[in-house]
Amino acid sequence: MSRVIVAGSINVDLVATADRFPRAGETVPGRTFAQYPGGKGANQAIAAARAGATTAMVAAVGDDDHGRQMRTYLSASGVDCTGVRTHPTLPTGIALITVSAGENSIVVVPGANGSLAASDLDDLAFAPGDVLVTQLEIPITTVAAALQRAQRHGAITVLNAAPMLAEVQSLLAHAHVLIVNETELSALTQTQIDQDAASHLVAQAADALRQRGLPTIIATLGARGAIVVGESTWFELPGRDVAVVDATGAGDCFVGTFAAALTTGGTIKAAAQFANVAASICVQRPGAGPSMPTREEIEAAFRG
């Protein structure tokens, strides 16, 4: 059976809600505070597992309560944590998140995530049909090693270029699918793309990027949905009209459920449609990891 294998970050999210984001040097009163499982890698692994895929993770946590809590949570969510290493001195990664009006602002302290090395992939076996998912919250050299190893063994490689780093340009030749939001697409193409940009302009920017050797680009556009650009065509997936509670983790939900759908042998279009619906469920709940929907929930939303 094909698997989703996630090489990425594990964080604990410390989330405060407020009426608005503070300006530089300003303190604003918060409304609520909560602690959630997070990290782009962990979120994507949980999303894939809950969407029905056999899922494993390669990552690093600290030898601390946060690390033990995340191992327990990932395992309970159906993620194989055999490849999650414990660093003896560095802490588990932390994300400080402010949420206001459904949008978020995030500061990430990588901790043990920054220690994940290419050698940590040595025991990782890929097979044709497997899907590798990786992002940029671990060292770029480790991301490159994971992509190249997966590619050599016939796995599908999905790169989520977040958070944006200039070095990502060197990774593009090793990705079968690149998933970016409008900010990341703008940075990679040096064009002005935002959530209000006309669809054909988003598609043009993505196609310019695709011509560097990428088979497929997916631009996620928040409430607008997503645009998928392939070799000979592009199509738009409209956003679903839902009440947004917290957008944290929505992009990760899209990535993880997209990968899960690919393991069943579906097309890029079908996988993206599945992921688009899943992300619309995710934003209706607080937190990242806990907001990831199950396969049954996603299929019910399709039918609805």
mmCIF file of C-alpha atoms in Angstrom:
data_model
loop_
_atom_site.group_PDB
_atom_site.id
_atom_site.type_symbol
_atom_site.label_atom_id
_atom_site.label_comp_id
_atom_site.label_asym_id
_atom_site.label_seq_id
_atom_site.Cartn_x
_atom_site.Cartn_y
_atom_site.Cartn_z
ATOM 1 C CA MET A 1 0.000 0.000 0.000
ATOM 2 C CA SER A 2 1.304 3.468 -0.916
ATOM 3 C CA ARG A 3 2.208 5.731 1.988
ATOM 4 C CA VAL A 4 2.518 9.418 2.760
ATOM 5 C CA ILE A 5 5.932 10.111 4.277
ATOM 6 C CA VAL A 6 6.372 13.538 5.839
ATOM 7 C CA ALA A 7 9.840 14.953 6.477
ATOM 8 C CA GLY A 8 9.228 18.085 8.473
ATOM 9 C CA SER A 9 8.723 20.055 11.623
ATOM 10 C CA ILE A 10 7.002 19.385 14.911
ATOM 11 C CA ASN A 11 6.017 22.369 17.068
ATOM 12 C CA VAL A 12 3.747 23.217 19.932
ATOM 13 C CA ASP A 13 1.494 26.160 19.049
ATOM 14 C CA LEU A 14 0.854 28.809 21.703
ATOM 15 C CA VAL A 15 -2.186 30.689 20.409
ATOM 16 C CA ALA A 16 -3.655 33.985 21.599
ATOM 17 C CA THR A 17 -6.744 35.588 20.077
ATOM 18 C CA ALA A 18 -7.225 39.360 19.965
ATOM 19 C CA ASP A 19 -9.534 41.932 18.368
ATOM 20 C CA ARG A 20 -6.656 43.103 16.194
ATOM 21 C CA PHE A 21 -2.944 42.555 15.644
ATOM 22 C CA PRO A 22 -0.588 44.829 17.612
ATOM 23 C CA ARG A 23 1.487 47.381 15.769
ATOM 24 C CA ALA A 24 5.233 47.573 16.397
ATOM 25 C CA GLY A 25 5.848 48.534 20.036
ATOM 26 C CA GLU A 26 2.181 48.189 20.964
ATOM 27 C CA THR A 27 0.466 45.915 23.494
ATOM 28 C CA VAL A 28 -3.134 44.873 22.879
ATOM 29 C CA PRO A 29 -5.418 42.897 25.203
ATOM 30 C CA GLY A 30 -5.954 39.265 24.292
ATOM 31 C CA ARG A 31 -9.248 37.402 24.484
ATOM 32 C CA THR A 32 -8.219 33.762 24.836
ATOM 33 C CA PHE A 33 -5.127 31.581 25.058
ATOM 34 C CA ALA A 34 -4.704 27.917 24.134
ATOM 35 C CA GLN A 35 -1.950 25.399 23.434
ATOM 36 C CA TYR A 36 -2.242 23.103 20.405
ATOM 37 C CA PRO A 37 -0.161 20.481 18.597
ATOM 38 C CA GLY A 38 1.418 22.090 15.541
ATOM 39 C CA GLY A 39 4.367 22.436 13.189
ATOM 40 C CA LYS A 40 3.853 22.338 9.436
ATOM 41 C CA GLY A 41 5.194 18.803 9.171
ATOM 42 C CA ALA A 42 3.104 17.453 12.041
ATOM 43 C CA ASN A 43 -0.017 19.227 10.771
ATOM 44 C CA GLN A 44 0.430 17.777 7.298
ATOM 45 C CA ALA A 45 1.081 14.281 8.666
ATOM 46 C CA ILE A 46 -2.029 14.418 10.849
ATOM 47 C CA ALA A 47 -4.092 15.713 7.917
ATOM 48 C CA ALA A 48 -2.890 12.858 5.714
ATOM 49 C CA ALA A 49 -3.519 10.210 8.369
ATOM 50 C CA ARG A 50 -7.002 11.470 9.198
ATOM 51 C CA ALA A 51 -7.785 11.566 5.497
ATOM 52 C CA GLY A 52 -7.145 7.826 5.378
ATOM 53 C CA ALA A 53 -3.533 7.483 4.221
ATOM 54 C CA THR A 54 -0.927 5.251 5.832
ATOM 55 C CA THR A 55 1.373 7.978 7.141
ATOM 56 C CA ALA A 56 4.882 8.098 8.628
ATOM 57 C CA MET A 57 6.974 11.018 9.816
ATOM 58 C CA VAL A 58 10.680 11.860 9.975
ATOM 59 C CA ALA A 59 11.283 14.695 12.437
ATOM 60 C CA ALA A 60 12.990 15.778 15.661
ATOM 61 C CA VAL A 61 11.638 16.838 19.052
ATOM 62 C CA GLY A 62 13.252 17.811 22.326
ATOM 63 C CA ASP A 63 13.660 15.609 25.383
ATOM 64 C CA ASP A 64 10.915 17.568 27.152
ATOM 65 C CA ASP A 65 7.224 17.472 27.993
ATOM 66 C CA HIS A 66 6.298 19.134 24.702
ATOM 67 C CA GLY A 67 8.188 16.479 22.746
ATOM 68 C CA ARG A 68 6.552 13.630 24.635
ATOM 69 C CA GLN A 69 3.117 15.207 24.228
ATOM 70 C CA MET A 70 3.627 15.567 20.466
ATOM 71 C CA ARG A 71 4.783 11.956 20.060
ATOM 72 C CA THR A 72 1.679 10.780 21.914
ATOM 73 C CA TYR A 73 -0.612 13.027 19.892
ATOM 74 C CA LEU A 74 0.844 12.037 16.529
ATOM 75 C CA SER A 75 0.645 8.344 17.356
ATOM 76 C CA ALA A 76 -2.954 8.719 18.534
ATOM 77 C CA SER A 77 -3.719 10.453 15.223
ATOM 78 C CA GLY A 78 -2.474 7.461 13.265
ATOM 79 C CA VAL A 79 1.017 8.710 12.363
ATOM 80 C CA ASP A 80 3.948 6.274 12.530
ATOM 81 C CA CYS A 81 6.551 8.044 14.693
ATOM 82 C CA THR A 82 9.373 5.512 14.293
ATOM 83 C CA GLY A 83 11.368 8.160 12.420
ATOM 84 C CA VAL A 84 10.867 10.909 15.024
ATOM 85 C CA ARG A 85 14.195 11.477 16.814
ATOM 86 C CA THR A 86 14.610 12.972 20.292
ATOM 87 C CA HIS A 87 17.357 15.596 20.610
ATOM 88 C CA PRO A 88 19.047 15.464 24.021
ATOM 89 C CA THR A 89 19.561 19.210 24.531
ATOM 90 C CA LEU A 90 17.454 21.285 22.122
ATOM 91 C CA PRO A 91 13.802 21.980 23.023
ATOM 92 C CA THR A 92 10.809 21.014 20.933
ATOM 93 C CA GLY A 93 9.901 23.735 18.429
ATOM 94 C CA ILE A 94 7.494 26.475 19.506
ATOM 95 C CA ALA A 95 5.168 28.674 17.426
ATOM 96 C CA LEU A 96 3.794 31.898 18.910
ATOM 97 C CA ILE A 97 0.524 32.640 17.099
ATOM 98 C CA THR A 98 -1.847 35.588 17.272
ATOM 99 C CA VAL A 99 -5.294 35.143 15.701
ATOM 100 C CA SER A 100 -7.588 38.022 14.798
ATOM 101 C CA ALA A 101 -10.702 37.940 12.608
ATOM 102 C CA GLY A 102 -9.797 34.495 11.324
ATOM 103 C CA GLU A 103 -6.295 35.536 10.150
ATOM 104 C CA ASN A 104 -3.034 34.753 11.926
ATOM 105 C CA SER A 105 0.454 36.096 12.602
ATOM 106 C CA ILE A 106 3.135 33.554 13.547
ATOM 107 C CA VAL A 107 6.674 33.532 15.002
ATOM 108 C CA VAL A 108 8.382 30.120 14.984
ATOM 109 C CA VAL A 109 11.328 29.119 17.208
ATOM 110 C CA PRO A 110 12.657 25.927 15.545
ATOM 111 C CA GLY A 111 14.418 24.235 18.455
ATOM 112 C CA ALA A 112 15.044 20.550 17.650
ATOM 113 C CA ASN A 113 13.612 20.971 14.147
ATOM 114 C CA GLY A 114 16.836 22.721 13.180
ATOM 115 C CA SER A 115 18.866 19.614 14.039
ATOM 116 C CA LEU A 116 17.125 17.250 11.608
ATOM 117 C CA ALA A 117 19.881 16.025 9.287
ATOM 118 C CA ALA A 118 20.074 14.154 5.999
ATOM 119 C CA SER A 119 21.479 11.177 7.941
ATOM 120 C CA ASP A 120 18.143 10.922 9.777
ATOM 121 C CA LEU A 121 16.682 9.734 6.470
ATOM 122 C CA ASP A 122 19.034 6.729 6.228
ATOM 123 C CA ASP A 123 16.452 4.198 7.378
ATOM 124 C CA LEU A 124 13.699 5.659 5.216
ATOM 125 C CA ALA A 125 12.552 3.349 2.419
ATOM 126 C CA PHE A 126 10.481 4.747 -0.445
ATOM 127 C CA ALA A 127 8.528 2.728 -2.981
ATOM 128 C CA PRO A 128 6.908 3.762 -6.273
ATOM 129 C CA GLY A 129 3.522 5.268 -5.488
ATOM 130 C CA ASP A 130 4.588 6.648 -2.115
ATOM 131 C CA VAL A 131 4.201 10.400 -1.641
ATOM 132 C CA LEU A 132 6.893 12.468 0.087
ATOM 133 C CA VAL A 133 5.702 15.710 1.664
ATOM 134 C CA THR A 134 8.193 18.253 2.936
ATOM 135 C CA GLN A 135 8.349 21.971 3.816
ATOM 136 C CA LEU A 136 10.927 24.554 4.890
ATOM 137 C CA GLU A 137 10.769 24.469 8.709
ATOM 138 C CA ILE A 138 13.689 22.006 8.753
ATOM 139 C CA PRO A 139 17.206 22.574 7.305
ATOM 140 C CA ILE A 140 17.172 23.077 3.555
ATOM 141 C CA THR A 141 19.897 20.458 3.100
ATOM 142 C CA THR A 142 17.630 17.888 4.740
ATOM 143 C CA VAL A 143 14.721 18.912 2.525
ATOM 144 C CA ALA A 144 16.941 18.506 -0.546
ATOM 145 C CA ALA A 145 18.134 15.072 0.590
ATOM 146 C CA ALA A 146 14.561 13.905 1.210
ATOM 147 C CA LEU A 147 13.349 15.089 -2.203
ATOM 148 C CA GLN A 148 16.280 13.518 -4.047
ATOM 149 C CA ARG A 149 15.990 10.205 -2.171
ATOM 150 C CA ALA A 150 12.260 9.982 -2.845
ATOM 151 C CA GLN A 151 12.731 10.888 -6.502
ATOM 152 C CA ARG A 152 15.393 8.195 -6.985
ATOM 153 C CA HIS A 153 13.005 5.552 -5.669
ATOM 154 C CA GLY A 154 10.047 6.559 -7.824
ATOM 155 C CA ALA A 155 7.987 8.336 -5.137
ATOM 156 C CA ILE A 156 5.872 11.419 -5.865
ATOM 157 C CA THR A 157 7.446 14.517 -4.305
ATOM 158 C CA VAL A 158 5.296 17.337 -2.913
ATOM 159 C CA LEU A 159 7.119 20.471 -1.751
ATOM 160 C CA ASN A 160 5.297 23.113 0.271
ATOM 161 C CA ALA A 161 7.547 26.176 -0.032
ATOM 162 C CA ALA A 162 6.695 27.569 3.384
ATOM 163 C CA PRO A 163 7.977 29.508 5.147
ATOM 164 C CA MET A 164 9.556 31.125 2.102
ATOM 165 C CA LEU A 165 13.359 30.928 1.837
ATOM 166 C CA ALA A 166 15.460 32.157 -1.080
ATOM 167 C CA GLU A 167 17.272 28.800 -1.142
ATOM 168 C CA VAL A 168 14.085 27.035 -2.244
ATOM 169 C CA GLN A 169 15.010 27.801 -5.858
ATOM 170 C CA SER A 170 17.580 24.988 -5.715
ATOM 171 C CA LEU A 171 14.876 22.466 -4.745
ATOM 172 C CA LEU A 172 12.376 23.075 -7.528
ATOM 173 C CA ALA A 173 13.878 20.561 -9.962
ATOM 174 C CA HIS A 174 13.231 17.778 -7.446
ATOM 175 C CA ALA A 175 9.519 18.475 -6.844
ATOM 176 C CA HIS A 176 6.702 16.933 -8.853
ATOM 177 C CA VAL A 177 4.177 19.259 -7.189
ATOM 178 C CA LEU A 178 4.914 22.649 -5.632
ATOM 179 C CA ILE A 179 2.254 24.085 -3.304
ATOM 180 C CA VAL A 180 2.474 27.781 -2.395
ATOM 181 C CA ASN A 181 0.188 30.536 -1.170
ATOM 182 C CA GLU A 182 -0.057 33.900 -2.900
ATOM 183 C CA THR A 183 2.762 35.455 -0.821
ATOM 184 C CA GLU A 184 5.139 32.605 -1.614
ATOM 185 C CA LEU A 185 4.183 32.667 -5.297
ATOM 186 C CA SER A 186 4.920 36.401 -5.397
ATOM 187 C CA ALA A 187 8.347 35.883 -3.830
ATOM 188 C CA LEU A 188 9.295 33.042 -6.159
ATOM 189 C CA THR A 189 8.203 34.843 -9.331
ATOM 190 C CA GLN A 190 8.961 38.423 -8.251
ATOM 191 C CA THR A 191 5.459 39.459 -9.233
ATOM 192 C CA GLN A 192 2.727 41.202 -7.249
ATOM 193 C CA ILE A 193 0.182 38.505 -6.394
ATOM 194 C CA ASP A 194 -2.312 38.783 -3.552
ATOM 195 C CA GLN A 195 -5.605 37.110 -2.648
ATOM 196 C CA ASP A 196 -7.465 39.632 -4.824
ATOM 197 C CA ALA A 197 -5.350 39.093 -7.947
ATOM 198 C CA ALA A 198 -7.279 38.020 -11.029
ATOM 199 C CA SER A 199 -7.224 34.270 -11.565
ATOM 200 C CA HIS A 200 -5.508 34.469 -14.940
ATOM 201 C CA LEU A 201 -2.697 36.557 -13.409
ATOM 202 C CA VAL A 202 -2.170 33.955 -10.679
ATOM 203 C CA ALA A 203 -2.130 31.246 -13.349
ATOM 204 C CA GLN A 204 0.376 33.201 -15.454
ATOM 205 C CA ALA A 205 2.721 33.616 -12.504
ATOM 206 C CA ALA A 206 2.425 29.935 -11.610
ATOM 207 C CA ASP A 207 3.046 28.915 -15.227
ATOM 208 C CA ALA A 208 6.190 31.035 -15.357
ATOM 209 C CA LEU A 209 7.394 29.153 -12.303
ATOM 210 C CA ARG A 210 6.355 25.796 -13.763
ATOM 211 C CA GLN A 211 8.534 26.411 -16.805
ATOM 212 C CA ARG A 212 11.589 26.076 -14.572
ATOM 213 C CA GLY A 213 11.021 22.327 -14.629
ATOM 214 C CA LEU A 214 8.080 21.793 -12.282
ATOM 215 C CA PRO A 215 5.264 19.577 -13.583
ATOM 216 C CA THR A 216 2.516 21.075 -11.374
ATOM 217 C CA ILE A 217 2.044 24.262 -9.329
ATOM 218 C CA ILE A 218 -0.830 24.723 -6.898
ATOM 219 C CA ALA A 219 -1.485 28.229 -5.563
ATOM 220 C CA THR A 220 -3.719 28.274 -2.486
ATOM 221 C CA LEU A 221 -5.646 31.528 -2.132
ATOM 222 C CA GLY A 222 -7.384 31.359 1.232
ATOM 223 C CA ALA A 223 -11.127 31.912 1.025
ATOM 224 C CA ARG A 224 -10.913 32.052 -2.789
ATOM 225 C CA GLY A 225 -9.848 28.410 -3.017
ATOM 226 C CA ALA A 226 -6.912 27.364 -5.200
ATOM 227 C CA ILE A 227 -5.540 27.464 -8.737
ATOM 228 C CA VAL A 228 -3.794 24.431 -10.240
ATOM 229 C CA VAL A 229 -1.420 24.891 -13.177
ATOM 230 C CA GLY A 230 -0.127 21.913 -15.169
ATOM 231 C CA GLU A 231 1.775 21.410 -18.392
ATOM 232 C CA SER A 232 -1.061 22.129 -20.800
ATOM 233 C CA THR A 233 -3.884 23.608 -18.740
ATOM 234 C CA TRP A 234 -4.931 25.346 -15.582
ATOM 235 C CA PHE A 235 -8.103 25.266 -13.542
ATOM 236 C CA GLU A 236 -9.583 27.030 -10.563
ATOM 237 C CA LEU A 237 -11.082 25.463 -7.438
ATOM 238 C CA PRO A 238 -13.490 28.006 -5.933
ATOM 239 C CA GLY A 239 -13.504 28.513 -2.190
ATOM 240 C CA ARG A 240 -16.458 27.221 -0.187
ATOM 241 C CA ASP A 241 -18.672 29.668 1.702
ATOM 242 C CA VAL A 242 -17.993 28.803 5.354
ATOM 243 C CA ALA A 243 -17.707 30.681 8.645
ATOM 244 C CA VAL A 244 -13.957 31.059 9.279
ATOM 245 C CA VAL A 245 -12.918 30.609 12.920
ATOM 246 C CA ASP A 246 -9.136 30.182 12.552
ATOM 247 C CA ALA A 247 -7.105 29.922 9.355
ATOM 248 C CA THR A 248 -4.104 28.437 11.190
ATOM 249 C CA GLY A 249 -3.232 25.111 9.601
ATOM 250 C CA ALA A 250 -5.528 25.451 6.576
ATOM 251 C CA GLY A 251 -2.630 25.361 4.124
ATOM 252 C CA ASP A 252 -1.160 22.351 5.920
ATOM 253 C CA CYS A 253 -4.545 20.647 5.760
ATOM 254 C CA PHE A 254 -4.613 21.183 1.993
ATOM 255 C CA VAL A 255 -1.108 19.752 1.575
ATOM 256 C CA GLY A 256 -1.655 16.683 3.767
ATOM 257 C CA THR A 257 -5.040 15.721 2.355
ATOM 258 C CA PHE A 258 -3.809 16.331 -1.203
ATOM 259 C CA ALA A 259 -0.971 13.868 -0.565
ATOM 260 C CA ALA A 260 -3.369 11.359 0.987
ATOM 261 C CA ALA A 261 -5.586 11.503 -2.100
ATOM 262 C CA LEU A 262 -2.589 10.902 -4.389
ATOM 263 C CA THR A 263 -1.803 7.605 -2.628
ATOM 264 C CA THR A 264 -5.112 6.192 -3.890
ATOM 265 C CA GLY A 265 -4.017 6.698 -7.497
ATOM 266 C CA GLY A 266 -6.274 9.672 -8.155
ATOM 267 C CA THR A 267 -5.503 12.505 -10.553
ATOM 268 C CA ILE A 268 -3.954 15.810 -9.521
ATOM 269 C CA LYS A 269 -7.318 17.492 -10.126
ATOM 270 C CA ALA A 270 -9.263 15.027 -7.979
ATOM 271 C CA ALA A 271 -6.665 15.254 -5.196
ATOM 272 C CA ALA A 272 -6.776 19.056 -5.257
ATOM 273 C CA GLN A 273 -10.588 19.062 -5.127
ATOM 274 C CA PHE A 274 -10.470 16.729 -2.126
ATOM 275 C CA ALA A 275 -7.908 18.977 -0.405
ATOM 276 C CA ASN A 276 -9.884 22.146 -1.145
ATOM 277 C CA VAL A 277 -12.945 20.753 0.626
ATOM 278 C CA ALA A 278 -10.831 19.505 3.538
ATOM 279 C CA ALA A 279 -9.264 22.949 4.060
ATOM 280 C CA SER A 280 -12.726 24.551 4.167
ATOM 281 C CA ILE A 281 -13.593 22.252 7.084
ATOM 282 C CA CYS A 282 -10.308 22.980 8.863
ATOM 283 C CA VAL A 283 -10.867 26.763 9.003
ATOM 284 C CA GLN A 284 -14.147 26.314 10.851
ATOM 285 C CA ARG A 285 -12.277 25.032 13.932
ATOM 286 C CA PRO A 286 -9.644 26.511 16.256
ATOM 287 C CA GLY A 287 -6.047 25.329 16.257
ATOM 288 C CA ALA A 288 -3.985 23.505 13.652
ATOM 289 C CA GLY A 289 -3.488 19.793 14.347
ATOM 290 C CA PRO A 290 -6.839 19.297 16.111
ATOM 291 C CA SER A 291 -8.752 20.981 13.273
ATOM 292 C CA MET A 292 -7.765 18.444 10.594
ATOM 293 C CA PRO A 293 -10.890 16.642 9.297
ATOM 294 C CA THR A 294 -11.390 12.911 8.901
ATOM 295 C CA ARG A 295 -11.974 11.244 5.555
ATOM 296 C CA GLU A 296 -15.611 10.684 6.515
ATOM 297 C CA GLU A 297 -16.068 14.405 7.201
ATOM 298 C CA ILE A 298 -14.495 15.364 3.891
ATOM 299 C CA GLU A 299 -16.618 12.906 1.921
ATOM 300 C CA ALA A 300 -19.759 14.121 3.717
ATOM 301 C CA ALA A 301 -18.896 17.720 2.760
ATOM 302 C CA PHE A 302 -18.529 16.630 -0.874
ATOM 303 C CA ARG A 303 -21.960 15.062 -0.799
ATOM 304 C CA GLY A 304 -23.426 18.135 0.903
#
